[in-house]
XYZ file of C-alpha atoms in Angstrom:
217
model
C -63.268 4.185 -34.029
C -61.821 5.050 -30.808
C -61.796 1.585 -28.396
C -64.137 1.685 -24.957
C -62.857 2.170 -21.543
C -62.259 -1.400 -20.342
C -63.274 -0.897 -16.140
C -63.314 -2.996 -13.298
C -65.612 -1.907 -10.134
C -64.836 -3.397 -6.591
C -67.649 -2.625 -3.983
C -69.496 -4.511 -1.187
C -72.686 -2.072 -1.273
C -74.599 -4.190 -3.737
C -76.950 -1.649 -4.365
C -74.260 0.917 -4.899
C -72.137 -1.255 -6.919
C -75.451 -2.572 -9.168
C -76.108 1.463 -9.484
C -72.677 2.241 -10.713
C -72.440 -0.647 -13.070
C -75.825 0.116 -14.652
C -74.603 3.648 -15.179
C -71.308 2.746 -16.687
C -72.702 -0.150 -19.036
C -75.204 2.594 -20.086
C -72.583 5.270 -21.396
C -71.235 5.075 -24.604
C -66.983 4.620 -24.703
C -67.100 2.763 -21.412
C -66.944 -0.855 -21.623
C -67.981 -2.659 -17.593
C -65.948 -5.687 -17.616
C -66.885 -7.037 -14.291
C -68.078 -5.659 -10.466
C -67.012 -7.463 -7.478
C -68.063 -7.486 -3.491
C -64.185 -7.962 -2.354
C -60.858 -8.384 -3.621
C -60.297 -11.882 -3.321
C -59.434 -12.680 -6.579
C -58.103 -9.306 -7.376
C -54.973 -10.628 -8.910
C -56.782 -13.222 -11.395
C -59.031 -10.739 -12.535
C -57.061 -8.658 -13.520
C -54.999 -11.184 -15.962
C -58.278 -12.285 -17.255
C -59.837 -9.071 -17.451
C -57.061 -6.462 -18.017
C -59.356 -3.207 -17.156
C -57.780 0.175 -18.343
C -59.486 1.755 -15.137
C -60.636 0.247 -11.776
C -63.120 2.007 -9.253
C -61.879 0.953 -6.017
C -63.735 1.350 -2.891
C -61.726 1.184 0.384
C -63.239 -0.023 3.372
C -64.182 -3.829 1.670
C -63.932 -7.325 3.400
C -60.753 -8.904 3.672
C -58.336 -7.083 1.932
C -59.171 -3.330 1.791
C -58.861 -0.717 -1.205
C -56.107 0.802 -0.555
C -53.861 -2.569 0.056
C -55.710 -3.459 -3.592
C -53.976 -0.536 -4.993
C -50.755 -1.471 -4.599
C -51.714 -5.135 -6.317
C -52.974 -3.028 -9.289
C -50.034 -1.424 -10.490
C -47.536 -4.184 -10.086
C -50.099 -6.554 -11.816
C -50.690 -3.793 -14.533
C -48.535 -0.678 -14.580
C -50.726 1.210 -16.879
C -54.100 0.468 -14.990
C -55.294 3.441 -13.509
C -56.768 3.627 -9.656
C -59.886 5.765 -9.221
C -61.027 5.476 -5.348
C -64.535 5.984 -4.633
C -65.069 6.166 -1.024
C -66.654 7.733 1.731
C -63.387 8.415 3.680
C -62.331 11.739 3.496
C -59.304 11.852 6.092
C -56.026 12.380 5.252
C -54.880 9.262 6.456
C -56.480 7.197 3.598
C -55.979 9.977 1.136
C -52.661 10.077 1.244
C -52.003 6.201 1.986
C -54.414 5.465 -1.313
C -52.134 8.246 -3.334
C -48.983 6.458 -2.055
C -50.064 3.012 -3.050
C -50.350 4.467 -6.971
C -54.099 5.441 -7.098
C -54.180 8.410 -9.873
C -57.473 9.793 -8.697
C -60.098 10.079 -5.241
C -63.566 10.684 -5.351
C -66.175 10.754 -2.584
C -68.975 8.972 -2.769
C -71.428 12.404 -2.850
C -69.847 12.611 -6.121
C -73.116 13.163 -8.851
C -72.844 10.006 -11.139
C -72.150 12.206 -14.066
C -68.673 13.571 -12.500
C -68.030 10.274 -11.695
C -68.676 9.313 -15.591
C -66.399 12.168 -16.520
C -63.821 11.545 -13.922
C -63.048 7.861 -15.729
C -63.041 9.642 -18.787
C -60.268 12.307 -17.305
C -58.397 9.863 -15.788
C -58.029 6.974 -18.775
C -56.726 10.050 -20.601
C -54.139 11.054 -17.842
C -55.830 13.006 -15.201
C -56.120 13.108 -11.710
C -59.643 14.055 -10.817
C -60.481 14.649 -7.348
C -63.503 15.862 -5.289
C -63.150 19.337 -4.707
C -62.224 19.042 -0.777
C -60.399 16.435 -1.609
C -57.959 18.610 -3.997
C -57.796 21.221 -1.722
C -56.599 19.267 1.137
C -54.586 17.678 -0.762
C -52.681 21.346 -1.891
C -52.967 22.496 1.367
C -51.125 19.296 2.988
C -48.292 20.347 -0.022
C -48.330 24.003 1.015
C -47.770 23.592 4.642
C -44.640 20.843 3.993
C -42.938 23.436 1.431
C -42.729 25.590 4.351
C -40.584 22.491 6.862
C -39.396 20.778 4.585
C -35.690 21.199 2.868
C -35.694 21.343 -0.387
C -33.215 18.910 -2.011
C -31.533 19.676 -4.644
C -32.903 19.079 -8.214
C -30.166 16.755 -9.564
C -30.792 14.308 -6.729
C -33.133 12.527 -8.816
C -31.525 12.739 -12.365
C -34.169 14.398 -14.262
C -33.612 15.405 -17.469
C -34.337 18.586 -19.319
C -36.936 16.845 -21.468
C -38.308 15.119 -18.432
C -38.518 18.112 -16.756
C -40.840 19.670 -19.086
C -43.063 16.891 -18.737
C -43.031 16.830 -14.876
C -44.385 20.745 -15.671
C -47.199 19.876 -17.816
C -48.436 17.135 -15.306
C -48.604 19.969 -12.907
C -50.320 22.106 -15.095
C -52.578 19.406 -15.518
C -51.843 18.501 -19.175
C -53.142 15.318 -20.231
C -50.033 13.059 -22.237
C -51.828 14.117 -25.473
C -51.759 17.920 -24.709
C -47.839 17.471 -23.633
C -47.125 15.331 -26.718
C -48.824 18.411 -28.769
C -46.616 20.600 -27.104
C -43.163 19.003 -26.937
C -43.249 17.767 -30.876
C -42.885 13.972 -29.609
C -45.211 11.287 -29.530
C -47.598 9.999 -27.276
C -45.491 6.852 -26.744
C -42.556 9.202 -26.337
C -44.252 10.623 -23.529
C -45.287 7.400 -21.513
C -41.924 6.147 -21.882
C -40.836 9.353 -20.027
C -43.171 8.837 -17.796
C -42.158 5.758 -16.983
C -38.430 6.744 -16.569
C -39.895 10.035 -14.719
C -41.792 7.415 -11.872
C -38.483 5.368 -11.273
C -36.461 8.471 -10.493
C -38.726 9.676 -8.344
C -39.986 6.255 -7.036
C -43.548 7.045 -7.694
C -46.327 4.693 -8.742
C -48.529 6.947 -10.017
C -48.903 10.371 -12.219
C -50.802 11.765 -9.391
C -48.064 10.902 -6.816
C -45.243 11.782 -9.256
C -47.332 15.534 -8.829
C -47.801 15.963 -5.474
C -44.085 14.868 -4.976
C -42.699 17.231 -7.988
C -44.697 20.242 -5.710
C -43.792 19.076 -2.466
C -39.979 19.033 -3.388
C -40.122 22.070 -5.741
C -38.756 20.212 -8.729
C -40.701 22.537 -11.165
């Protein structure tokens, strides 16, 4: 039996944050660990909790979301970030991607998207509200057309790591590219992993947007 998604919720809207948590302890395969009004103790929770996914709001007391982000990953590499906000400016969407979150939803988002959206990203997604995406591309679009492309070798890829850089842009999960390389799943995060530090990325959706950006596939 396949084990529940361990999450984490940070939120000062105590009646969105008791919402959320209701929803999530009531769907089968996610497992609510905690929910918390600020990030005070972000770093001890997440040693005593060790979430596979945290929901991340931004604009909380004291230390915001998006400096949380950052805290994540170094505290637990393989946590994924899911923002969900209200802020829809680039600014914070691209300052959230940046500091490793792997996926940005707005809080509009219908609470079964949101459901699904955890689901997506614990299994290597990056979901994103639809506006969100598309600003997102756009942003990517407009920089291929300034920006010089360096060359490919600057960052060492290899062939194999290559091919993996192209199925995160297709949007392949790391089971779909395991499928269709012939390697393993653990193969595949430890490319990953070598994939982020060439790149110097902290996150799959980052290691994207930057792969686009810079024309690497």
């Amino acid at each position: 039996m396949q084990e529940s998604i361990k999450i984490t919720y940070y939120e000062d809207n105590r009646d969105l944050r008791e919402g959320i948590t209701f929803l999530l302890q009531a769907t089968p395969g996610l497992e609510m660990l905690g929910a918390f009004g600020d990030c005070s103790h972000l770093s001890q929770e997440l040693q005593t909790l060790r979430p596979d996914v945290v929901l991340m709001d931004i604009d909380l007391p004291g230390l915001s979301g998006i400096d949380a982000v950052p805290i994540v990953k170094a505290a637990s590499p393989d946590t994924q970030v899911l923002m969900l906000t209200v802020f829809d400016n680039d600014e914070k969407i691209f300052q959230a991607i940046r500091n490793g979150a792997s996926g940005y939803l707005l809080k509009h988002t219908p609470p079964s998207e949101i459901v699904s959206a955890i689901f997506d990203i614990h299994r290597g997604g990056s979901p994103m509200t639809a506006n969100i995406a598309r600003r997102v591309l756009q942003f990517f679009q407009s920089q291929q057309k300034v920006v010089p492309q360096p060359e490919r070798e600057d960052y060492r890829l290899s062939a194999r790591e290559l091919d993996i850089v192209k199925g995160l842009v297709n949007g392949y999960s790391y089971k779909l590219i395991a499928d269709d390389l012939h390697i393993s799943i653990d193969t595949v995060r430890s490319h990953i992993r070598h994939i982020y530090d060439k790149l110097q990325v902290n996150s799959k959706t980052e290691a994207i947007l930057k792969a686009m950006r810079e024309g690497l596939v």
